[in-house]
Amino acid sequence: MEAFTGYLLRSVAWLTGFALVYLLFLRNERFFQLKRAYLMTGILVSLILPLISVHYQVEVPAPAVSNFSTPDTNISASSAIPATSQGKPIDYKIILLGLYISGIIFLGYRIVHHLVLIRKTINKANINSIGPAKLVRVSLFPASFSFFNYVFINPSVDEAEVREIMNHELVHVKQKHWLDLFLVEMLRLFQWINPFVWIYTGFIRLNNEYLADEMALQRTSNPGNYKAALMNQLFRSPVISLSNSFNYSLNKKRFEMMKRIITSPYRRLKVLLVLPVFAVVLYAFAEPEYHYTASNDNTDQITTIPAIRDITVTGSGTDTQVPGSINIRNVNDGTIPDTLIIIDGVITDKKNFDGLSPADIASISVRKDPAATAPYGEKGKNGVIIITTKKSLQKPVKGVVVDKEGKPLQGTYITSTGTSGNARMSETGSDGRFVIEAVQPDASLLFFCRGYKQLTLKPDFNAEMKVIMEVDPEYKAP
């Protein structure tokens, strides 16, 4: 989820940069083909470049490493003060994710609905081929538009006006403007939270209309008739977002663009103003790589750490399981080479020890004193690390669940949890009995049976437990 969020943020940044440059410097220019290429590049960049990670190197001096020795040290997790349980806060990330997905579903449904409507109309209508386009005359849609290579025109439009509209729509078909709209619609589907993606969609649609107007005016024998045809379509609503509508954004601005004279070709160089966007976005999302340089600090000094007899660990919150790993390594031929490692009474190789999670450890004892390491002989001459895991402390628990009358309760669920985060579950049979094979000493047992009050007890490892469940007077059968 975090990876997708990072991708989405980078994609939004790229598209916003392209949109701002277009809005400020390019939207009133007449080099429509170059502007189309620019807008399409913005879509592709915002889809592809966020997948590429950019790194820069940072050189930092390597920290000095000192050899050290420690007397016998004992660190026990069993002496830790239990964390105070707190109420679970509202997870706003889940709420925001739900809203985001709801927007995708809504927009996706709208696109699919429009596509199905168009498909049904095509299947029922009579189609005439005009060059690369297929003309569909239907009264369902008041406005004229093109969709892929289909051109839809209302039967109420007279033939003279149809010719002018076809001159316009054939440009959309031949230049495949539907591809621009398809790509930006897919981008808007996942980036709908970005206001600039909606503005960007308008840029693409309007530029496509400028392209079609420019070519249609070159083909028509009477530009006045073409503009009159546009005016006749003025109050007819566009149909779907994936179509090129003949009357899209039909206002004074569009007529002015038809009359504007092409200016200096050097104005095309304005598209290069997007280069600072590349620099800013790449720098903003670049990730540092730290390289350590050699240190000239003296590492011969030996530091002795005073003996530690008792360490109490306190915590707060509800998270009692911290991910991580333990690694033992030799640094600069230090004082703990070939340390003997014993886990639950078994000598363990360092390679098998690296993956041990701190959450699974009950206690660690580090022994360096010769008297303490003597029982281990030659193997313990460089020190001994003795680890006791919580798994080795787990014991079985068994018992029976009955009601107040002493009748066994079948279908009671028993769950055990402890500081290691490992949950065990059992269910009573017809005799009301249960067995949980591995329960931690600090675990709690949660008993749940439909129609009875929920019960929490500490496990009894020395005798069979007898659990009496009380009827829940507030329970209502479904």
CSV table of C-alpha atoms in Angstrom, one decimal:
chain,number,residue,atom,x,y,z
A,1,MET,CA,0.0,0.0,0.0
A,2,GLU,CA,2.8,2.4,0.9
A,3,ALA,CA,4.5,1.7,-2.5
A,4,PHE,CA,1.3,2.6,-4.4
A,5,THR,CA,0.9,5.7,-2.3
A,6,GLY,CA,4.4,6.8,-3.1
A,7,TYR,CA,3.8,6.0,-6.8
A,8,LEU,CA,0.6,8.0,-6.8
A,9,LEU,CA,2.2,11.1,-5.2
A,10,ARG,CA,5.0,11.1,-7.7
A,11,SER,CA,2.6,10.7,-10.6
A,12,VAL,CA,0.5,13.6,-9.3
A,13,ALA,CA,3.6,15.8,-9.0
A,14,TRP,CA,4.7,15.0,-12.6
A,15,LEU,CA,1.2,15.7,-14.1
A,16,THR,CA,0.8,18.9,-12.0
A,17,GLY,CA,4.1,20.2,-13.3
A,18,PHE,CA,3.2,19.6,-17.0
A,19,ALA,CA,-0.2,21.2,-16.4
A,20,LEU,CA,1.2,24.3,-14.8
A,21,VAL,CA,3.6,24.9,-17.7
A,22,TYR,CA,0.9,24.4,-20.2
A,23,LEU,CA,-1.5,26.7,-18.3
A,24,LEU,CA,1.0,29.5,-17.9
A,25,PHE,CA,2.8,29.4,-21.2
A,26,LEU,CA,1.3,27.2,-23.9
A,27,ARG,CA,-2.5,27.2,-23.9
A,28,ASN,CA,-2.9,30.3,-26.2
A,29,GLU,CA,-0.3,29.2,-28.8
A,30,ARG,CA,-1.3,27.9,-32.2
A,31,PHE,CA,1.2,25.1,-32.7
A,32,PHE,CA,-1.5,22.5,-32.0
A,33,GLN,CA,0.4,19.4,-33.1
A,34,LEU,CA,3.4,20.2,-30.9
A,35,LYS,CA,1.0,21.0,-28.0
A,36,ARG,CA,-0.7,17.6,-28.5
A,37,ALA,CA,2.7,15.9,-28.3
A,38,TYR,CA,3.5,17.9,-25.2
A,39,LEU,CA,0.2,16.9,-23.5
A,40,MET,CA,0.7,13.2,-24.5
A,41,THR,CA,4.2,13.3,-23.1
A,42,GLY,CA,2.9,14.6,-19.8
A,43,ILE,CA,0.6,11.6,-19.5
A,44,LEU,CA,3.3,9.0,-20.4
A,45,VAL,CA,5.8,10.7,-18.0
A,46,SER,CA,3.4,10.7,-15.1
A,47,LEU,CA,2.7,7.0,-15.7
A,48,ILE,CA,6.2,5.7,-16.3
A,49,LEU,CA,8.8,8.0,-14.5
A,50,PRO,CA,7.2,7.4,-11.0
A,51,LEU,CA,8.3,3.7,-11.4
A,52,ILE,CA,11.9,4.8,-11.6
A,53,SER,CA,13.8,5.5,-8.4
A,54,VAL,CA,16.5,8.2,-8.6
A,55,HIS,CA,19.3,8.1,-6.0
A,56,TYR,CA,22.1,10.5,-5.1
A,57,GLN,CA,25.2,9.7,-3.1
A,58,VAL,CA,26.0,11.1,0.3
A,59,GLU,CA,29.5,10.5,1.7
A,60,VAL,CA,29.7,10.4,5.5
A,61,PRO,CA,32.7,9.5,7.7
A,62,ALA,CA,32.6,5.9,9.0
A,63,PRO,CA,32.0,5.8,12.8
A,64,ALA,CA,34.9,4.7,14.9
A,65,VAL,CA,34.6,1.2,16.2
A,66,SER,CA,36.1,0.4,19.6
A,67,ASN,CA,36.9,-3.1,20.9
A,68,PHE,CA,35.1,-3.8,24.2
A,69,SER,CA,34.7,-6.5,26.7
A,70,THR,CA,31.8,-7.1,29.1
A,71,PRO,CA,31.5,-8.9,32.4
A,72,ASP,CA,28.5,-11.2,33.0
A,73,THR,CA,25.4,-9.4,31.9
A,74,ASN,CA,21.8,-10.6,32.3
A,75,ILE,CA,19.0,-9.0,30.4
A,76,SER,CA,15.6,-10.5,31.1
A,77,ALA,CA,12.4,-9.7,29.2
A,78,SER,CA,10.4,-11.3,32.0
A,79,SER,CA,11.2,-8.3,34.2
A,80,ALA,CA,9.6,-5.9,31.8
A,81,ILE,CA,6.8,-3.7,33.0
A,82,PRO,CA,3.7,-4.6,30.8
A,83,ALA,CA,2.6,-1.8,28.5
A,84,THR,CA,-0.5,0.0,29.3
A,85,SER,CA,-3.4,-1.0,27.0
A,86,GLN,CA,-5.0,1.9,25.3
A,87,GLY,CA,-8.1,2.2,23.2
A,88,LYS,CA,-7.6,1.6,19.5
A,89,PRO,CA,-7.5,5.0,17.7
A,90,ILE,CA,-9.5,5.7,14.5
A,91,ASP,CA,-7.5,4.6,11.5
A,92,TYR,CA,-7.9,7.6,9.1
A,93,LYS,CA,-5.8,5.8,6.5
A,94,ILE,CA,-8.6,3.2,6.1
A,95,ILE,CA,-11.2,5.9,5.7
A,96,LEU,CA,-9.2,7.8,3.1
A,97,LEU,CA,-8.5,4.6,1.2
A,98,GLY,CA,-12.2,3.8,1.2
A,99,LEU,CA,-13.0,7.3,-0.2
A,100,TYR,CA,-10.3,6.9,-2.9
A,101,ILE,CA,-11.5,3.5,-4.0
A,102,SER,CA,-15.1,4.8,-4.0
A,103,GLY,CA,-14.1,7.5,-6.5
A,104,ILE,CA,-12.4,5.0,-8.7
A,105,ILE,CA,-15.5,2.7,-8.7
A,106,PHE,CA,-17.8,5.7,-9.5
A,107,LEU,CA,-15.7,6.9,-12.4
A,108,GLY,CA,-15.1,3.4,-13.7
A,109,TYR,CA,-18.8,2.7,-13.6
A,110,ARG,CA,-19.6,5.9,-15.5
A,111,ILE,CA,-17.1,5.0,-18.3
A,112,VAL,CA,-18.4,1.4,-18.6
A,113,HIS,CA,-22.0,2.7,-18.6
A,114,HIS,CA,-21.2,5.1,-21.5
A,115,LEU,CA,-19.4,2.4,-23.5
A,116,VAL,CA,-22.3,0.0,-23.1
A,117,LEU,CA,-24.7,2.7,-24.3
A,118,ILE,CA,-22.6,3.5,-27.3
A,119,ARG,CA,-22.2,-0.2,-28.2
A,120,LYS,CA,-26.0,-0.8,-28.0
A,121,THR,CA,-26.6,2.2,-30.2
A,122,ILE,CA,-24.1,1.0,-32.8
A,123,ASN,CA,-25.7,-2.5,-32.9
A,124,LYS,CA,-29.2,-1.0,-33.6
A,125,ALA,CA,-28.3,1.8,-36.0
A,126,ASN,CA,-27.8,1.8,-39.8
A,127,ILE,CA,-24.1,2.6,-40.5
A,128,ASN,CA,-22.7,4.3,-43.6
A,129,SER,CA,-19.0,4.4,-44.4
A,130,ILE,CA,-17.4,7.7,-45.3
A,131,GLY,CA,-13.7,7.2,-45.9
A,132,PRO,CA,-12.1,5.9,-42.7
A,133,ALA,CA,-15.2,6.9,-40.6
A,134,LYS,CA,-18.5,5.2,-40.1
A,135,LEU,CA,-21.5,7.6,-40.0
A,136,VAL,CA,-24.3,6.7,-37.5
A,137,ARG,CA,-27.5,8.8,-37.7
A,138,VAL,CA,-29.4,8.4,-34.4
A,139,SER,CA,-31.8,10.7,-32.6
A,140,LEU,CA,-30.6,9.4,-29.1
A,141,PHE,CA,-27.8,12.0,-29.0
A,142,PRO,CA,-28.6,15.6,-29.6
A,143,ALA,CA,-25.0,16.7,-30.2
A,144,SER,CA,-22.6,15.4,-32.9
A,145,PHE,CA,-19.5,13.6,-31.8
A,146,SER,CA,-17.0,11.0,-32.8
A,147,PHE,CA,-16.1,7.8,-30.9
A,148,PHE,CA,-13.1,5.8,-32.2
A,149,ASN,CA,-13.9,5.7,-36.0
A,150,TYR,CA,-17.7,6.2,-35.5
A,151,VAL,CA,-19.3,9.6,-36.1
A,152,PHE,CA,-22.7,10.2,-34.5
A,153,ILE,CA,-25.0,12.9,-36.0
A,154,ASN,CA,-28.6,13.6,-35.2
A,155,PRO,CA,-31.0,12.9,-38.1
A,156,SER,CA,-32.5,16.5,-37.6
A,157,VAL,CA,-29.2,18.0,-38.9
A,158,ASP,CA,-29.5,19.0,-42.6
A,159,GLU,CA,-27.1,17.7,-45.3
A,160,ALA,CA,-25.2,20.9,-45.7
A,161,GLU,CA,-24.5,21.0,-42.0
A,162,VAL,CA,-23.6,17.3,-42.1
A,163,ARG,CA,-20.8,18.0,-44.6
A,164,GLU,CA,-19.2,20.6,-42.4
A,165,ILE,CA,-19.5,18.4,-39.3
A,166,MET,CA,-17.9,15.5,-41.2
A,167,ASN,CA,-15.0,17.7,-42.2
A,168,HIS,CA,-14.4,18.3,-38.6
A,169,GLU,CA,-15.0,14.8,-37.2
A,170,LEU,CA,-12.9,13.1,-39.9
A,171,VAL,CA,-9.9,14.9,-38.5
A,172,HIS,CA,-10.5,13.4,-35.1
A,173,VAL,CA,-10.8,9.9,-36.7
A,174,LYS,CA,-7.7,10.2,-38.9
A,175,GLN,CA,-5.5,11.6,-36.2
A,176,LYS,CA,-6.9,9.1,-33.6
A,177,HIS,CA,-7.7,11.7,-31.0
A,178,TRP,CA,-9.6,9.0,-29.2
A,179,LEU,CA,-6.3,7.6,-28.0
A,180,ASP,CA,-5.5,10.9,-26.2
A,181,LEU,CA,-8.9,10.8,-24.5
A,182,PHE,CA,-8.5,7.2,-23.5
A,183,LEU,CA,-5.1,7.7,-21.9
A,184,VAL,CA,-6.2,10.8,-19.9
A,185,GLU,CA,-9.4,9.0,-18.8
A,186,MET,CA,-7.4,6.1,-17.5
A,187,LEU,CA,-5.1,8.5,-15.7
A,188,ARG,CA,-8.0,10.4,-14.3
A,189,LEU,CA,-9.5,7.2,-13.0
A,190,PHE,CA,-6.6,6.7,-10.6
A,191,GLN,CA,-5.6,10.3,-10.1
A,192,TRP,CA,-9.1,11.8,-9.6
A,193,ILE,CA,-8.1,13.3,-6.3
A,194,ASN,CA,-5.7,15.7,-8.2
A,195,PRO,CA,-7.6,18.8,-9.4
A,196,PHE,CA,-5.0,19.3,-12.2
A,197,VAL,CA,-5.9,16.0,-13.9
A,198,TRP,CA,-9.4,17.4,-14.5
A,199,ILE,CA,-7.9,20.6,-15.9
A,200,TYR,CA,-5.4,18.6,-18.0
A,201,THR,CA,-8.3,16.6,-19.5
A,202,GLY,CA,-9.9,19.9,-20.6
A,203,PHE,CA,-6.6,21.0,-22.2
A,204,ILE,CA,-6.4,17.8,-24.3
A,205,ARG,CA,-10.0,17.9,-25.4
A,206,LEU,CA,-9.8,21.6,-26.4
A,207,ASN,CA,-6.5,21.2,-28.2
A,208,ASN,CA,-8.0,18.4,-30.2
A,209,GLU,CA,-10.9,20.6,-31.2
A,210,TYR,CA,-8.4,23.3,-32.3
A,211,LEU,CA,-6.7,20.7,-34.5
A,212,ALA,CA,-10.0,19.7,-36.1
A,213,ASP,CA,-11.1,23.3,-36.6
A,214,GLU,CA,-7.8,24.1,-38.3
A,215,MET,CA,-8.0,21.2,-40.8
A,216,ALA,CA,-11.7,21.6,-41.3
A,217,LEU,CA,-11.4,25.3,-42.3
A,218,GLN,CA,-8.8,24.3,-44.9
A,219,ARG,CA,-11.2,21.8,-46.5
A,220,THR,CA,-14.4,23.7,-46.4
A,221,SER,CA,-15.3,25.9,-49.4
A,222,ASN,CA,-17.2,28.4,-47.2
A,223,PRO,CA,-15.7,29.1,-43.7
A,224,GLY,CA,-18.9,31.0,-42.9
A,225,ASN,CA,-21.0,27.8,-43.3
A,226,TYR,CA,-18.6,25.9,-41.0
A,227,LYS,CA,-18.9,28.5,-38.3
A,228,ALA,CA,-22.7,28.6,-38.7
A,229,ALA,CA,-22.7,24.8,-38.2
A,230,LEU,CA,-20.8,25.3,-35.0
A,231,MET,CA,-23.3,27.8,-33.8
A,232,ASN,CA,-26.2,25.5,-34.6
A,233,GLN,CA,-24.6,22.9,-32.3
A,234,LEU,CA,-24.0,25.4,-29.5
A,235,PHE,CA,-26.8,24.3,-27.1
A,236,ARG,CA,-26.6,20.6,-27.6
A,237,SER,CA,-24.9,18.8,-24.7
A,238,PRO,CA,-21.8,16.6,-25.2
A,239,VAL,CA,-22.3,12.9,-24.7
A,240,ILE,CA,-19.4,11.0,-23.0
A,241,SER,CA,-15.9,11.9,-21.9
A,242,LEU,CA,-14.3,9.4,-24.3
A,243,SER,CA,-15.8,11.2,-27.4
A,244,ASN,CA,-14.7,14.2,-29.4
A,245,SER,CA,-17.7,16.5,-29.4
A,246,PHE,CA,-18.2,18.9,-32.3
A,247,ASN,CA,-19.5,21.6,-29.9
A,248,TYR,CA,-17.0,21.1,-27.1
A,249,SER,CA,-16.0,24.4,-25.4
A,250,LEU,CA,-17.8,26.3,-28.2
A,251,ASN,CA,-17.2,29.9,-27.0
A,252,LYS,CA,-15.6,33.1,-28.1
A,253,LYS,CA,-12.1,31.7,-27.4
A,254,ARG,CA,-12.5,28.9,-29.9
A,255,PHE,CA,-13.6,31.3,-32.7
A,256,GLU,CA,-10.7,33.7,-31.9
A,257,MET,CA,-8.3,30.8,-32.2
A,258,MET,CA,-9.6,30.2,-35.8
A,259,LYS,CA,-8.7,33.7,-36.7
A,260,ARG,CA,-5.3,34.0,-34.9
A,261,ILE,CA,-2.3,34.2,-37.2
A,262,ILE,CA,0.6,31.8,-36.7
A,263,THR,CA,3.5,33.8,-35.1
A,264,SER,CA,7.2,33.2,-34.9
A,265,PRO,CA,8.3,29.6,-34.9
A,266,TYR,CA,10.7,30.4,-32.0
A,267,ARG,CA,7.6,30.5,-29.7
A,268,ARG,CA,7.7,26.7,-30.0
A,269,LEU,CA,10.7,26.7,-27.7
A,270,LYS,CA,8.3,27.5,-24.9
A,271,VAL,CA,7.8,23.7,-24.5
A,272,LEU,CA,11.4,23.6,-23.1
A,273,LEU,CA,10.1,25.4,-20.0
A,274,VAL,CA,9.0,21.9,-18.8
A,275,LEU,CA,12.7,21.0,-18.2
A,276,PRO,CA,12.8,22.8,-14.8
A,277,VAL,CA,9.8,20.6,-13.9
A,278,PHE,CA,12.0,17.5,-14.5
A,279,ALA,CA,14.7,19.0,-12.3
A,280,VAL,CA,12.4,19.9,-9.4
A,281,VAL,CA,10.4,16.6,-9.4
A,282,LEU,CA,13.5,14.4,-9.8
A,283,TYR,CA,15.2,16.2,-6.9
A,284,ALA,CA,12.2,16.2,-4.7
A,285,PHE,CA,11.7,12.5,-4.9
A,286,ALA,CA,15.4,11.4,-5.1
A,287,GLU,CA,16.5,9.1,-2.3
A,288,PRO,CA,19.9,9.4,-0.7
A,289,GLU,CA,22.5,6.6,-0.7
A,290,TYR,CA,25.0,6.8,2.1
A,291,HIS,CA,28.6,5.8,1.5
A,292,TYR,CA,30.9,5.6,4.4
A,293,THR,CA,34.5,6.8,3.9
A,294,ALA,CA,37.4,5.4,5.8
A,295,SER,CA,38.0,6.7,9.3
A,296,ASN,CA,41.5,7.4,10.7
A,297,ASP,CA,40.3,7.2,14.3
A,298,ASN,CA,42.3,5.0,16.6
A,299,THR,CA,40.4,1.8,17.3
A,300,ASP,CA,43.0,0.2,19.6
A,301,GLN,CA,41.5,1.6,22.8
A,302,ILE,CA,39.5,-1.0,24.8
A,303,THR,CA,36.5,0.2,26.7
A,304,THR,CA,35.0,-1.9,29.5
A,305,ILE,CA,31.3,-1.6,30.2
A,306,PRO,CA,30.4,-1.9,33.9
A,307,ALA,CA,28.4,-5.0,35.0
A,308,ILE,CA,24.6,-4.7,34.5
A,309,ARG,CA,22.6,-6.7,36.9
A,310,ASP,CA,19.1,-5.6,36.4
A,311,ILE,CA,17.5,-3.8,33.4
A,312,THR,CA,13.9,-2.9,33.5
A,313,VAL,CA,12.2,-2.2,30.2
A,314,THR,CA,9.1,0.0,30.2
A,315,GLY,CA,6.7,0.8,27.3
A,316,SER,CA,3.5,2.5,26.4
A,317,GLY,CA,0.9,1.9,23.8
A,318,THR,CA,-0.4,-1.4,22.5
A,319,ASP,CA,2.3,-2.6,20.1
A,320,THR,CA,4.2,-5.2,22.1
A,321,GLN,CA,5.9,-6.8,19.1
A,322,VAL,CA,8.8,-4.9,17.4
A,323,PRO,CA,10.1,-6.4,14.2
A,324,GLY,CA,13.8,-6.8,13.8
A,325,SER,CA,16.7,-9.2,14.0
A,326,ILE,CA,19.7,-9.9,16.1
A,327,ASN,CA,23.1,-10.1,14.5
A,328,ILE,CA,26.5,-11.0,16.1
A,329,ARG,CA,29.5,-10.0,14.0
A,330,ASN,CA,33.2,-9.5,14.5
A,331,VAL,CA,34.3,-5.9,14.2
A,332,ASN,CA,38.0,-5.2,13.5
A,333,ASP,CA,39.0,-8.5,15.2
A,334,GLY,CA,37.3,-7.5,18.5
A,335,THR,CA,37.1,-9.3,21.8
A,336,ILE,CA,34.2,-11.6,20.9
A,337,PRO,CA,35.4,-13.9,18.1
A,338,ASP,CA,33.9,-17.4,17.9
A,339,THR,CA,31.5,-16.6,20.7
A,340,LEU,CA,29.6,-19.7,21.8
A,341,ILE,CA,25.8,-19.3,21.3
A,342,ILE,CA,23.4,-21.5,23.1
A,343,ILE,CA,19.6,-21.3,22.4
A,344,ASP,CA,17.3,-23.2,24.7
A,345,GLY,CA,20.2,-25.4,25.8
A,346,VAL,CA,21.4,-26.2,22.2
A,347,ILE,CA,24.7,-24.9,20.8
A,348,THR,CA,23.7,-22.9,17.7
A,349,ASP,CA,25.7,-21.7,14.7
A,350,LYS,CA,25.8,-17.9,14.1
A,351,LYS,CA,24.2,-18.4,10.6
A,352,ASN,CA,21.2,-20.0,12.1
A,353,PHE,CA,21.0,-17.3,14.8
A,354,ASP,CA,20.8,-14.3,12.5
A,355,GLY,CA,17.1,-14.8,11.8
A,356,LEU,CA,16.0,-15.0,15.4
A,357,SER,CA,13.4,-12.3,16.2
A,358,PRO,CA,13.8,-10.2,19.4
A,359,ALA,CA,10.1,-10.7,20.0
A,360,ASP,CA,10.7,-14.5,20.5
A,361,ILE,CA,13.3,-14.0,23.2
A,362,ALA,CA,12.5,-14.4,26.9
A,363,SER,CA,16.0,-13.7,28.3
A,364,ILE,CA,19.6,-13.2,27.2
A,365,SER,CA,22.7,-14.0,29.4
A,366,VAL,CA,26.2,-12.8,28.3
A,367,ARG,CA,29.0,-14.6,30.1
A,368,LYS,CA,32.6,-13.5,29.8
A,369,ASP,CA,34.0,-14.4,33.3
A,370,PRO,CA,36.3,-17.5,33.1
A,371,ALA,CA,34.5,-19.1,36.1
A,372,ALA,CA,31.2,-18.7,34.4
A,373,THR,CA,32.4,-20.1,31.0
A,374,ALA,CA,34.5,-22.9,32.5
A,375,PRO,CA,31.7,-25.5,32.3
A,376,TYR,CA,31.7,-25.1,28.5
A,377,GLY,CA,35.4,-25.9,28.1
A,378,GLU,CA,37.5,-24.8,25.2
A,379,LYS,CA,34.4,-23.7,23.2
A,380,GLY,CA,33.4,-21.1,25.8
A,381,LYS,CA,36.9,-19.5,26.1
A,382,ASN,CA,35.8,-16.5,24.1
A,383,GLY,CA,32.5,-16.0,25.9
A,384,VAL,CA,29.1,-17.5,26.0
A,385,ILE,CA,25.7,-16.1,25.0
A,386,ILE,CA,22.8,-18.0,26.5
A,387,ILE,CA,19.4,-17.3,25.1
A,388,THR,CA,16.1,-18.6,26.3
A,389,THR,CA,13.1,-18.2,23.9
A,390,LYS,CA,9.5,-17.8,24.8
A,391,LYS,CA,8.7,-20.9,22.9
A,392,SER,CA,10.7,-23.0,25.4
A,393,LEU,CA,8.6,-21.6,28.2
A,394,GLN,CA,5.3,-22.5,26.6
A,395,LYS,CA,3.3,-25.2,28.3
A,396,PRO,CA,0.0,-27.1,27.5
A,397,VAL,CA,-3.3,-26.1,29.1
A,398,LYS,CA,-6.4,-28.3,29.2
A,399,GLY,CA,-9.8,-28.0,30.8
A,400,VAL,CA,-13.5,-28.2,30.4
A,401,VAL,CA,-16.2,-25.5,29.8
A,402,VAL,CA,-19.6,-25.9,31.5
A,403,ASP,CA,-22.6,-23.7,32.3
A,404,LYS,CA,-23.9,-23.0,35.8
A,405,GLU,CA,-25.7,-26.3,35.9
A,406,GLY,CA,-22.5,-28.2,35.1
A,407,LYS,CA,-23.5,-29.1,31.6
A,408,PRO,CA,-20.7,-29.1,29.0
A,409,LEU,CA,-20.8,-26.3,26.5
A,410,GLN,CA,-19.9,-27.4,22.9
A,411,GLY,CA,-18.6,-24.9,20.4
A,412,THR,CA,-16.8,-22.6,22.9
A,413,TYR,CA,-13.8,-20.9,21.3
A,414,ILE,CA,-10.7,-20.4,23.4
A,415,THR,CA,-7.9,-18.1,22.3
A,416,SER,CA,-4.6,-17.5,24.0
A,417,THR,CA,-2.3,-14.6,23.4
A,418,GLY,CA,1.0,-13.4,25.0
A,419,THR,CA,3.8,-10.9,24.6
A,420,SER,CA,5.3,-12.8,21.6
A,421,GLY,CA,2.1,-12.1,19.6
A,422,ASN,CA,1.5,-15.8,18.8
A,423,ALA,CA,-2.2,-16.7,19.1
A,424,ARG,CA,-3.4,-20.2,19.8
A,425,MET,CA,-7.0,-21.3,19.4
A,426,SER,CA,-9.1,-24.3,20.4
A,427,GLU,CA,-12.8,-25.3,20.4
A,428,THR,CA,-14.7,-27.4,22.8
A,429,GLY,CA,-16.3,-30.7,21.6
A,430,SER,CA,-19.5,-32.3,22.8
A,431,ASP,CA,-17.9,-33.0,26.2
A,432,GLY,CA,-16.9,-29.4,26.7
A,433,ARG,CA,-13.2,-30.2,26.8
A,434,PHE,CA,-10.3,-28.3,25.2
A,435,VAL,CA,-6.6,-28.6,24.9
A,436,ILE,CA,-4.1,-25.8,23.8
A,437,GLU,CA,-0.6,-27.3,23.3
A,438,ALA,CA,1.6,-24.2,23.7
A,439,VAL,CA,0.6,-21.3,26.0
A,440,GLN,CA,3.0,-18.7,27.3
A,441,PRO,CA,3.3,-18.0,31.0
A,442,ASP,CA,2.1,-14.4,30.6
A,443,ALA,CA,-0.7,-15.3,28.3
A,444,SER,CA,-4.4,-14.8,28.9
A,445,LEU,CA,-7.2,-17.1,27.8
A,446,LEU,CA,-10.3,-15.6,26.1
A,447,PHE,CA,-13.5,-17.8,26.2
A,448,PHE,CA,-16.3,-17.1,23.8
A,449,CYS,CA,-19.6,-19.0,23.4
A,450,ARG,CA,-22.7,-17.6,21.7
A,451,GLY,CA,-25.4,-16.7,24.2
A,452,TYR,CA,-22.9,-16.5,27.1
A,453,LYS,CA,-20.8,-13.7,28.6
A,454,GLN,CA,-17.3,-13.4,27.3
A,455,LEU,CA,-14.7,-14.5,29.9
A,456,THR,CA,-11.0,-13.8,30.3
A,457,LEU,CA,-8.8,-16.0,32.6
A,458,LYS,CA,-5.2,-16.7,33.3
A,459,PRO,CA,-4.1,-20.2,32.4
A,460,ASP,CA,-3.5,-22.9,35.1
A,461,PHE,CA,-0.6,-25.0,34.0
A,462,ASN,CA,-0.7,-27.3,37.1
A,463,ALA,CA,-4.2,-28.7,36.9
A,464,GLU,CA,-7.2,-29.1,34.6
A,465,MET,CA,-9.2,-25.9,34.4
A,466,LYS,CA,-12.9,-25.9,35.0
A,467,VAL,CA,-14.5,-22.8,33.4
A,468,ILE,CA,-18.1,-21.9,34.2
A,469,MET,CA,-19.8,-19.6,31.7
A,470,GLU,CA,-22.7,-17.3,32.6
A,471,VAL,CA,-25.7,-16.8,30.3
A,472,ASP,CA,-25.7,-13.3,28.7
A,473,PRO,CA,-29.2,-11.8,29.4
A,474,GLU,CA,-28.7,-9.1,26.7
A,475,TYR,CA,-28.0,-11.7,23.9
A,476,LYS,CA,-30.5,-11.8,21.1
A,477,ALA,CA,-30.5,-14.7,18.7
A,478,PRO,CA,-30.2,-13.7,15.1
